[in-house]
Amino acid sequence: MRGRLAALVLVAGTLAPRSSHACAVCFSGADGARVAFLLTTALLTVLPLALLGGFAWWLRRRMRELDSDAREDVPVETPQSR
Amino acid sequence: MAETVHPAEQAAHGEHHEEGWVKKYLFSTDHKIIAMQYLFTGMAMGLIGAFFAYVFRMQLAFPGMEVPFFGVVSANEYNSLITNHGAIMIFWVAMPVLIAAFGNFLIPLMIGADDMVFPRINRLSYQIFFISALVLLASFFVEGGGFGGAWTAYPPLSANAAYSLTPMGATLWLVAVALEFVAFLLGGINFVTTLMNSRTKGMGIYDIPMVLWMIIIASILFMASVGPLIAGAVMLFMDQQVGTHFYDPTRGGDPLLWQHLFWFFGHPEVYVVLLPAMGIVADIMPVFARKKLFAYRTILWTAIGTGVLSFTVWAHHQFIAGIDPRMAHVFTITTLLISIPIAEMCFVYIATLYGGSIRLNTPMLWALAFVAEFLIGGVTGIFLGASGADIYFHDTYFVLAHFHYTFFPIAIIGTYAGVTFWFPKMFGRMMNDTLGKIHFWGTIIPFNLIFIPLFVLGAAGQHRRIYDFTNYPMLAEPWMQDLRVLATVSLVVMLAFQLVFFYNVIVSLVRGEKAGKNPWKSNTLEWTTESPPPHGNFGDQYPTVYRPPYEYSHPDREEDYWPQNLPN
Amino acid sequence: MIETWVEAVSTYARDVDNLILLIGVLVGFWFILCEAVFFGFIIKFRHRPGQKAQYVTGEEKSQKRWISIPHLLVLVCDVFIIVGAVQVWYTIKQNLPEAEQTVRVVGQQWAWTFVHPGKDGKLDTADDIALVDELHVQANTTYHYLLESRDVLHNFSVPVFRLKQDAVPGRTITGWFNAQKTGQWDVQCAEICGIGHGIMGARIFVESPDEHAAFIASHSQAAPVAVATASGR
Amino acid sequence: MAQRDLRLVHDAASEPGPILPSSVLGTLIFVLTEIMLFAGLISAFMIVRGGTVEWPPPGQPRLPVEATALNTAALLASGLLIWMAGRAYRGDRAQAGGPFAAGLALGAFFVVFQGFEWARLLAQGLTLTSSTHGSFFYLIVGTHALHAIVALGILVWAFQLHSRRELRPSTFTAARTFWYFVVGVWPVLYLRVYL
């Protein structure tokens, strides 16, 4: 199908370095700014998610740990924790 | 409460009943008082923002006329009015009312705690917020007038007084915004910590009412996204006042840098205000449909998913403005993906109504209106998120109408839903339902008549932030002017109907029917204490939670509700 | 849809309009469906005395289907929209056909300067024609525009072309258009640029080859003066 | 009961204490925002630097890379000492005083040393407005210095409480957490700004 083919071509076009024109961040001949924009976009996007995700993961693990501690300490009194 | 009692809290509670008026209402650490302070400050700022809207809409409908209560609007004043209308409505109305006021009021009450974990930080948060509002108001009266570079404040216009011609206004505006961020940072720390550590006995994480989850997720989003903007704001401040050149292209700086930092915050901010309103609706609907909230966990995970995705879509604001066109594809995809969780939430709300026993009290009307109107805002967003279509729609009135169809349901409908619903709990008296309905219809109908014409005008190519369209032959056609007049007249009608609300509040405060503990027969913990709740909220005995918050019309029970704190 | 209000003049204007139509149809369908079901439920499940609401948790698979299936369908619609959007975007912003003519567009507070190539058809030569707030182009010709700003951000917006691009000080941004009809229309500034933002309009004149030649001929004398101002930076 | 199934097995609120004391949790959330603040500053710096051909801009002095490497080591050592103090605090509280004081001293040394470096750079002509190089240097390093001073102030206050035997473990952990952030973010800044 034409649409799908076009989409494929465009995904390739997205990554190809030379095919961009109405580009506000490619200036003064130096490619550095464009790359820096790309990198920092990725950095700013990923960093908060990584921090929060890491914290959530740690919290979950800690909760499991506390839970198993509780089970060892008082196995009889907390029937709902199996 | 399992948490150790903090000295600050002890001090706060030691002061019972002996405080003077000033201490009680102006320097209180009680979360309910702070919530009221935020609510009233936010509403007062809302009146100012509404007045601004009235002035510039009058100018657009009748260019050059002497606007009653204002006078002739100059181009400079026009820019300042639209800039501050936007900034006020987002930063000084939506955020303080939806997050700070409802968050402060509801979090301790709904989780069965006596107060926030850090009551003094909470008070400090409000004080900083109040100062930020004063600084903003002061910025209108300095030389050159208030800042007029749009709420997005793109440099070089905002960075250089030679361009903006508002040397002090721009700086005061920026300082006010920064202070406001600090206030919400302090508030957010309090919210998250309180929700995690102060839940009463038995309240597991799936027993927390949805509105609290939404406020917490919003707070986390805010705190995780605001850092880069604060960095950008400091740099902008230094460009304005110290003479650095961070955003000046002639001296090695980069004007696009600001957009990069600003929109990283700017888009999550949309969800920061959206989620609390979604949560308020999620809490009101089950009560008046006498129906369990459909798929609690799905909503929760959807909200978290929205939060995660909100960090990946921000550059769609810059399609036309300043990103590598190749990146636009990525952001088109992420932007359209975020329609999935939002659509899902709307589906869930609709599904909640299925099989219900719906009572159309005023709070329910507002909650339903939120869904109906927000859908319009949601679907029109697709046009703007799709990069190819955005080339045409960018910065037209279509965008403006789109985000008013999201922000108006959020900030205004959401607030009215919350206030009418929790009014009995806040003040111990019921609001008048008939007046409430008059106010409701008097707001909703004009609202649509304001913004549907603006959709048409936007599609016809009318750009934003232009103070007089007669300069553009293609925009000066009579039918377009007629639509502008229609929008403006509707606005005036809508504003007039707000008087009904204020009248209703005053009359109900004085003469309203006594509410009792639980007038709506609701399940959550705030309805188990007195109305209004005493200092310390629950007296000597904290409630224990036995079940999730939305057990309405349970088949095992004769009553159609089942409070969270009843053992069986 | 858009053509009802704003003519479609450039080669890609139709593409944008069709994309908007596609999105309109898809989201319109969902919008009407949602609102219909929503209001249907409100009417159907109104409170009746003595009748209790149903107890539906929404946690079971058979119930969740009611939201997960529409949800998947929305995703399918999204894919169509993405493909359309990417195609149009590629055509307008990423792709750059060979230029037959080039104009320079310079924004400043609060006017546009358009530098047209003179008789020799080349920019930055002595016979360039610089005009304030008037852009003259020839129909059926592929133009490149070189977009610049002298002070703050501006936005070169030609609604009939469905073209919009920010001008950023310190940078030259290249793009293209090809007008298909003769006539004159508005050019607007679509990025707030200070007090005079509301008056920063210009006109674009799309001319037939003969008219355009006449335009160049009539402006050829004034050229040297204009060049000095146009290439000031 | 049926609604039991709706909960996680572990029920944080019914346990004797929260997983994280409120003061520590609050500090952690604050640190999240701070990390994003520095990420914003670093992003800005990278973008502006990426747009230039020559860095540092011609005519601007070069930063004292070696001396600051030494100073970085001092700051990292301070972080280590405070960590040791924290460990000791959980066991024998009296033993925490030594590493605590040493960590504080090294932290103070870092700030003072930075002050001298700034004075030298200012003398060499690198000022806030001399170029974007100078602007970013003073902005980023200055923001960090501000955080270091505030964090030191908190630690000194904690030290006073400690010597009066009034320091609660959660307060100490919160204060240390903020100091770890100040220490941890510095090597990133050093690598990006100085090198």
PDB file of N, CA and C in Angstrom, chain C residues 52-115:
ATOM      1  N   LYS C  52     -32.467   0.135  42.973  1.00  0.00           N
ATOM      2  CA  LYS C  52     -31.080   0.236  43.379  1.00  0.00           C
ATOM      3  C   LYS C  52     -30.179   0.169  42.138  1.00  0.00           C
ATOM      4  N   ALA C  53     -29.031   0.841  42.233  1.00  0.00           N
ATOM      5  CA  ALA C  53     -28.092   0.768  41.114  1.00  0.00           C
ATOM      6  C   ALA C  53     -27.463  -0.622  41.050  1.00  0.00           C
ATOM      7  N   GLN C  54     -26.942  -0.959  39.887  1.00  0.00           N
ATOM      8  CA  GLN C  54     -26.271  -2.255  39.753  1.00  0.00           C
ATOM      9  C   GLN C  54     -24.888  -2.184  40.396  1.00  0.00           C
ATOM     10  N   TYR C  55     -24.397  -3.336  40.815  1.00  0.00           N
ATOM     11  CA  TYR C  55     -23.059  -3.379  41.396  1.00  0.00           C
ATOM     12  C   TYR C  55     -22.102  -3.960  40.359  1.00  0.00           C
ATOM     13  N   VAL C  56     -21.347  -3.104  39.721  1.00  0.00           N
ATOM     14  CA  VAL C  56     -20.405  -3.537  38.685  1.00  0.00           C
ATOM     15  C   VAL C  56     -19.034  -3.027  39.087  1.00  0.00           C
ATOM     16  N   THR C  57     -18.084  -3.928  39.289  1.00  0.00           N
ATOM     17  CA  THR C  57     -16.764  -3.462  39.728  1.00  0.00           C
ATOM     18  C   THR C  57     -15.939  -2.939  38.565  1.00  0.00           C
ATOM     19  N   GLY C  58     -16.148  -3.538  37.381  1.00  0.00           N
ATOM     20  CA  GLY C  58     -15.315  -3.153  36.263  1.00  0.00           C
ATOM     21  C   GLY C  58     -13.946  -3.799  36.302  1.00  0.00           C
ATOM     22  N   GLU C  59     -13.737  -4.701  37.279  1.00  0.00           N
ATOM     23  CA  GLU C  59     -12.418  -5.324  37.369  1.00  0.00           C
ATOM     24  C   GLU C  59     -12.351  -6.632  36.592  1.00  0.00           C
ATOM     25  N   GLU C  60     -13.505  -7.168  36.189  1.00  0.00           N
ATOM     26  CA  GLU C  60     -13.460  -8.450  35.477  1.00  0.00           C
ATOM     27  C   GLU C  60     -13.231  -8.247  33.984  1.00  0.00           C
ATOM     28  N   LYS C  61     -12.630  -9.261  33.386  1.00  0.00           N
ATOM     29  CA  LYS C  61     -12.275  -9.175  31.957  1.00  0.00           C
ATOM     30  C   LYS C  61     -13.490  -8.862  31.100  1.00  0.00           C
ATOM     31  N   SER C  62     -14.605  -9.588  31.395  1.00  0.00           N
ATOM     32  CA  SER C  62     -15.788  -9.435  30.549  1.00  0.00           C
ATOM     33  C   SER C  62     -16.329  -8.009  30.615  1.00  0.00           C
ATOM     34  N   GLN C  63     -16.102  -7.340  31.756  1.00  0.00           N
ATOM     35  CA  GLN C  63     -16.564  -5.957  31.859  1.00  0.00           C
ATOM     36  C   GLN C  63     -15.557  -4.994  31.236  1.00  0.00           C
ATOM     37  N   LYS C  64     -14.292  -5.290  31.456  1.00  0.00           N
ATOM     38  CA  LYS C  64     -13.248  -4.393  30.945  1.00  0.00           C
ATOM     39  C   LYS C  64     -13.264  -4.333  29.427  1.00  0.00           C
ATOM     40  N   ARG C  65     -13.764  -5.415  28.804  1.00  0.00           N
ATOM     41  CA  ARG C  65     -13.860  -5.421  27.349  1.00  0.00           C
ATOM     42  C   ARG C  65     -14.548  -4.179  26.819  1.00  0.00           C
ATOM     43  N   TRP C  66     -15.537  -3.703  27.592  1.00  0.00           N
ATOM     44  CA  TRP C  66     -16.305  -2.559  27.120  1.00  0.00           C
ATOM     45  C   TRP C  66     -15.453  -1.314  26.984  1.00  0.00           C
ATOM     46  N   ILE C  67     -14.354  -1.258  27.704  1.00  0.00           N
ATOM     47  CA  ILE C  67     -13.478  -0.116  27.448  1.00  0.00           C
ATOM     48  C   ILE C  67     -12.233  -0.504  26.675  1.00  0.00           C
ATOM     49  N   SER C  68     -11.795  -1.756  26.793  1.00  0.00           N
ATOM     50  CA  SER C  68     -10.522  -2.070  26.131  1.00  0.00           C
ATOM     51  C   SER C  68     -10.693  -2.210  24.621  1.00  0.00           C
ATOM     52  N   ILE C  69     -11.873  -2.637  24.162  1.00  0.00           N
ATOM     53  CA  ILE C  69     -12.049  -2.755  22.710  1.00  0.00           C
ATOM     54  C   ILE C  69     -12.132  -1.382  22.039  1.00  0.00           C
ATOM     55  N   PRO C  70     -12.971  -0.465  22.538  1.00  0.00           N
ATOM     56  CA  PRO C  70     -12.963   0.874  21.944  1.00  0.00           C
ATOM     57  C   PRO C  70     -11.576   1.492  21.958  1.00  0.00           C
ATOM     58  N   HIS C  71     -10.891   1.214  23.037  1.00  0.00           N
ATOM     59  CA  HIS C  71      -9.571   1.696  23.268  1.00  0.00           C
ATOM     60  C   HIS C  71      -8.612   1.262  22.145  1.00  0.00           C
ATOM     61  N   LEU C  72      -8.700  -0.026  21.783  1.00  0.00           N
ATOM     62  CA  LEU C  72      -7.873  -0.533  20.680  1.00  0.00           C
ATOM     63  C   LEU C  72      -8.269   0.131  19.366  1.00  0.00           C
ATOM     64  N   LEU C  73      -9.574   0.330  19.188  1.00  0.00           N
ATOM     65  CA  LEU C  73     -10.024   0.967  17.948  1.00  0.00           C
ATOM     66  C   LEU C  73      -9.503   2.395  17.856  1.00  0.00           C
ATOM     67  N   VAL C  74      -9.473   3.077  19.009  1.00  0.00           N
ATOM     68  CA  VAL C  74      -8.911   4.429  19.007  1.00  0.00           C
ATOM     69  C   VAL C  74      -7.456   4.380  18.563  1.00  0.00           C
ATOM     70  N   LEU C  75      -6.751   3.367  19.044  1.00  0.00           N
ATOM     71  CA  LEU C  75      -5.348   3.227  18.684  1.00  0.00           C
ATOM     72  C   LEU C  75      -5.192   3.057  17.173  1.00  0.00           C
ATOM     73  N   VAL C  76      -6.078   2.267  16.575  1.00  0.00           N
ATOM     74  CA  VAL C  76      -6.030   2.066  15.123  1.00  0.00           C
ATOM     75  C   VAL C  76      -6.230   3.401  14.404  1.00  0.00           C
ATOM     76  N   CYS C  77      -7.208   4.169  14.879  1.00  0.00           N
ATOM     77  CA  CYS C  77      -7.448   5.483  14.273  1.00  0.00           C
ATOM     78  C   CYS C  77      -6.203   6.356  14.394  1.00  0.00           C
ATOM     79  N   ASP C  78      -5.566   6.290  15.574  1.00  0.00           N
ATOM     80  CA  ASP C  78      -4.349   7.066  15.783  1.00  0.00           C
ATOM     81  C   ASP C  78      -3.295   6.747  14.735  1.00  0.00           C
ATOM     82  N   VAL C  79      -3.193   5.461  14.389  1.00  0.00           N
ATOM     83  CA  VAL C  79      -2.168   5.070  13.414  1.00  0.00           C
ATOM     84  C   VAL C  79      -2.437   5.745  12.077  1.00  0.00           C
ATOM     85  N   PHE C  80      -3.699   5.754  11.654  1.00  0.00           N
ATOM     86  CA  PHE C  80      -4.025   6.421  10.389  1.00  0.00           C
ATOM     87  C   PHE C  80      -3.657   7.897  10.438  1.00  0.00           C
ATOM     88  N   ILE C  81      -3.980   8.517  11.574  1.00  0.00           N
ATOM     89  CA  ILE C  81      -3.708   9.952  11.686  1.00  0.00           C
ATOM     90  C   ILE C  81      -2.207  10.206  11.654  1.00  0.00           C
ATOM     91  N   ILE C  82      -1.465   9.341  12.348  1.00  0.00           N
ATOM     92  CA  ILE C  82      -0.010   9.533  12.380  1.00  0.00           C
ATOM     93  C   ILE C  82       0.561   9.438  10.974  1.00  0.00           C
ATOM     94  N   VAL C  83       0.131   8.401  10.226  1.00  0.00           N
ATOM     95  CA  VAL C  83       0.658   8.237   8.871  1.00  0.00           C
ATOM     96  C   VAL C  83       0.359   9.485   8.045  1.00  0.00           C
ATOM     97  N   GLY C  84      -0.874   9.969   8.135  1.00  0.00           N
ATOM     98  CA  GLY C  84      -1.250  11.165   7.368  1.00  0.00           C
ATOM     99  C   GLY C  84      -0.430  12.366   7.779  1.00  0.00           C
ATOM    100  N   ALA C  85      -0.297  12.550   9.093  1.00  0.00           N
ATOM    101  CA  ALA C  85       0.396  13.732   9.591  1.00  0.00           C
ATOM    102  C   ALA C  85       1.855  13.725   9.172  1.00  0.00           C
ATOM    103  N   VAL C  86       2.466  12.551   9.284  1.00  0.00           N
ATOM    104  CA  VAL C  86       3.879  12.437   8.946  1.00  0.00           C
ATOM    105  C   VAL C  86       4.100  12.734   7.460  1.00  0.00           C
ATOM    106  N   GLN C  87       3.183  12.224   6.624  1.00  0.00           N
ATOM    107  CA  GLN C  87       3.322  12.472   5.191  1.00  0.00           C
ATOM    108  C   GLN C  87       3.270  13.956   4.867  1.00  0.00           C
ATOM    109  N   VAL C  88       2.257  14.624   5.440  1.00  0.00           N
ATOM    110  CA  VAL C  88       2.092  16.053   5.135  1.00  0.00           C
ATOM    111  C   VAL C  88       3.280  16.837   5.658  1.00  0.00           C
ATOM    112  N   TRP C  89       3.671  16.509   6.869  1.00  0.00           N
ATOM    113  CA  TRP C  89       4.809  17.206   7.470  1.00  0.00           C
ATOM    114  C   TRP C  89       6.057  17.037   6.609  1.00  0.00           C
ATOM    115  N   TYR C  90       6.260  15.819   6.157  1.00  0.00           N
ATOM    116  CA  TYR C  90       7.425  15.551   5.323  1.00  0.00           C
ATOM    117  C   TYR C  90       7.401  16.424   4.081  1.00  0.00           C
ATOM    118  N   THR C  91       6.235  16.473   3.434  1.00  0.00           N
ATOM    119  CA  THR C  91       6.122  17.252   2.193  1.00  0.00           C
ATOM    120  C   THR C  91       6.467  18.715   2.414  1.00  0.00           C
ATOM    121  N   ILE C  92       5.964  19.271   3.517  1.00  0.00           N
ATOM    122  CA  ILE C  92       6.076  20.717   3.683  1.00  0.00           C
ATOM    123  C   ILE C  92       7.401  21.110   4.320  1.00  0.00           C
ATOM    124  N   LYS C  93       7.787  20.386   5.349  1.00  0.00           N
ATOM    125  CA  LYS C  93       8.900  20.869   6.157  1.00  0.00           C
ATOM    126  C   LYS C  93      10.219  20.148   5.907  1.00  0.00           C
ATOM    127  N   GLN C  94      10.133  18.878   5.522  1.00  0.00           N
ATOM    128  CA  GLN C  94      11.386  18.139   5.455  1.00  0.00           C
ATOM    129  C   GLN C  94      11.902  18.046   4.034  1.00  0.00           C
ATOM    130  N   ASN C  95      10.970  17.866   3.126  1.00  0.00           N
ATOM    131  CA  ASN C  95      11.321  17.740   1.728  1.00  0.00           C
ATOM    132  C   ASN C  95      11.628  19.131   1.171  1.00  0.00           C
ATOM    133  N   LEU C  96      12.569  19.237   0.267  1.00  0.00           N
ATOM    134  CA  LEU C  96      12.878  20.545  -0.321  1.00  0.00           C
ATOM    135  C   LEU C  96      13.110  20.378  -1.815  1.00  0.00           C
ATOM    136  N   PRO C  97      12.071  20.608  -2.634  1.00  0.00           N
ATOM    137  CA  PRO C  97      12.250  20.480  -4.076  1.00  0.00           C
ATOM    138  C   PRO C  97      13.216  21.549  -4.594  1.00  0.00           C
ATOM    139  N   GLU C  98      13.802  21.284  -5.731  1.00  0.00           N
ATOM    140  CA  GLU C  98      14.726  22.255  -6.335  1.00  0.00           C
ATOM    141  C   GLU C  98      14.047  23.614  -6.494  1.00  0.00           C
ATOM    142  N   ALA C  99      14.796  24.662  -6.218  1.00  0.00           N
ATOM    143  CA  ALA C  99      14.217  25.998  -6.308  1.00  0.00           C
ATOM    144  C   ALA C  99      14.302  26.531  -7.733  1.00  0.00           C
ATOM    145  N   GLU C 100      13.219  27.177  -8.162  1.00  0.00           N
ATOM    146  CA  GLU C 100      13.304  27.937  -9.416  1.00  0.00           C
ATOM    147  C   GLU C 100      13.570  29.385  -9.100  1.00  0.00           C
ATOM    148  N   GLN C 101      13.133  29.818  -7.933  1.00  0.00           N
ATOM    149  CA  GLN C 101      13.344  31.185  -7.484  1.00  0.00           C
ATOM    150  C   GLN C 101      13.589  31.148  -5.982  1.00  0.00           C
ATOM    151  N   THR C 102      14.261  32.174  -5.462  1.00  0.00           N
ATOM    152  CA  THR C 102      14.478  32.249  -4.013  1.00  0.00           C
ATOM    153  C   THR C 102      14.139  33.658  -3.536  1.00  0.00           C
ATOM    154  N   VAL C 103      13.448  33.758  -2.426  1.00  0.00           N
ATOM    155  CA  VAL C 103      13.209  35.074  -1.822  1.00  0.00           C
ATOM    156  C   VAL C 103      13.715  35.046  -0.397  1.00  0.00           C
ATOM    157  N   ARG C 104      14.088  36.230   0.053  1.00  0.00           N
ATOM    158  CA  ARG C 104      14.497  36.332   1.446  1.00  0.00           C
ATOM    159  C   ARG C 104      13.384  37.045   2.211  1.00  0.00           C
ATOM    160  N   VAL C 105      13.022  36.473   3.357  1.00  0.00           N
ATOM    161  CA  VAL C 105      11.960  37.038   4.188  1.00  0.00           C
ATOM    162  C   VAL C 105      12.579  37.436   5.515  1.00  0.00           C
ATOM    163  N   VAL C 106      12.508  38.732   5.831  1.00  0.00           N
ATOM    164  CA  VAL C 106      13.137  39.199   7.055  1.00  0.00           C
ATOM    165  C   VAL C 106      12.082  39.835   7.946  1.00  0.00           C
ATOM    166  N   GLY C 107      11.959  39.321   9.162  1.00  0.00           N
ATOM    167  CA  GLY C 107      11.015  39.902  10.118  1.00  0.00           C
ATOM    168  C   GLY C 107      11.747  40.810  11.073  1.00  0.00           C
ATOM    169  N   GLN C 108      11.113  41.909  11.422  1.00  0.00           N
ATOM    170  CA  GLN C 108      11.664  42.763  12.468  1.00  0.00           C
ATOM    171  C   GLN C 108      10.492  43.468  13.115  1.00  0.00           C
ATOM    172  N   GLN C 109      10.727  44.063  14.289  1.00  0.00           N
ATOM    173  CA  GLN C 109       9.628  44.738  14.963  1.00  0.00           C
ATOM    174  C   GLN C 109       9.255  45.984  14.169  1.00  0.00           C
ATOM    175  N   TRP C 110       8.146  46.190  13.553  1.00  0.00           N
ATOM    176  CA  TRP C 110       7.065  45.268  13.333  1.00  0.00           C
ATOM    177  C   TRP C 110       6.689  45.335  11.877  1.00  0.00           C
ATOM    178  N   ALA C 111       7.572  44.818  11.056  1.00  0.00           N
ATOM    179  CA  ALA C 111       7.328  44.828   9.614  1.00  0.00           C
ATOM    180  C   ALA C 111       8.083  43.669   8.985  1.00  0.00           C
ATOM    181  N   TRP C 112       7.649  43.326   7.805  1.00  0.00           N
ATOM    182  CA  TRP C 112       8.345  42.315   7.037  1.00  0.00           C
ATOM    183  C   TRP C 112       9.106  42.983   5.912  1.00  0.00           C
ATOM    184  N   THR C 113      10.322  42.529   5.670  1.00  0.00           N
ATOM    185  CA  THR C 113      11.041  42.964   4.478  1.00  0.00           C
ATOM    186  C   THR C 113      11.184  41.745   3.584  1.00  0.00           C
ATOM    187  N   PHE C 114      10.734  41.901   2.322  1.00  0.00           N
ATOM    188  CA  PHE C 114      10.846  40.792   1.384  1.00  0.00           C
ATOM    189  C   PHE C 114      11.862  41.183   0.324  1.00  0.00           C
ATOM    190  N   VAL C 115      12.901  40.390   0.176  1.00  0.00           N
ATOM    191  CA  VAL C 115      13.916  40.675  -0.824  1.00  0.00           C
ATOM    192  C   VAL C 115      13.694  39.742  -1.998  1.00  0.00           C
TER     193      VAL C 115
END
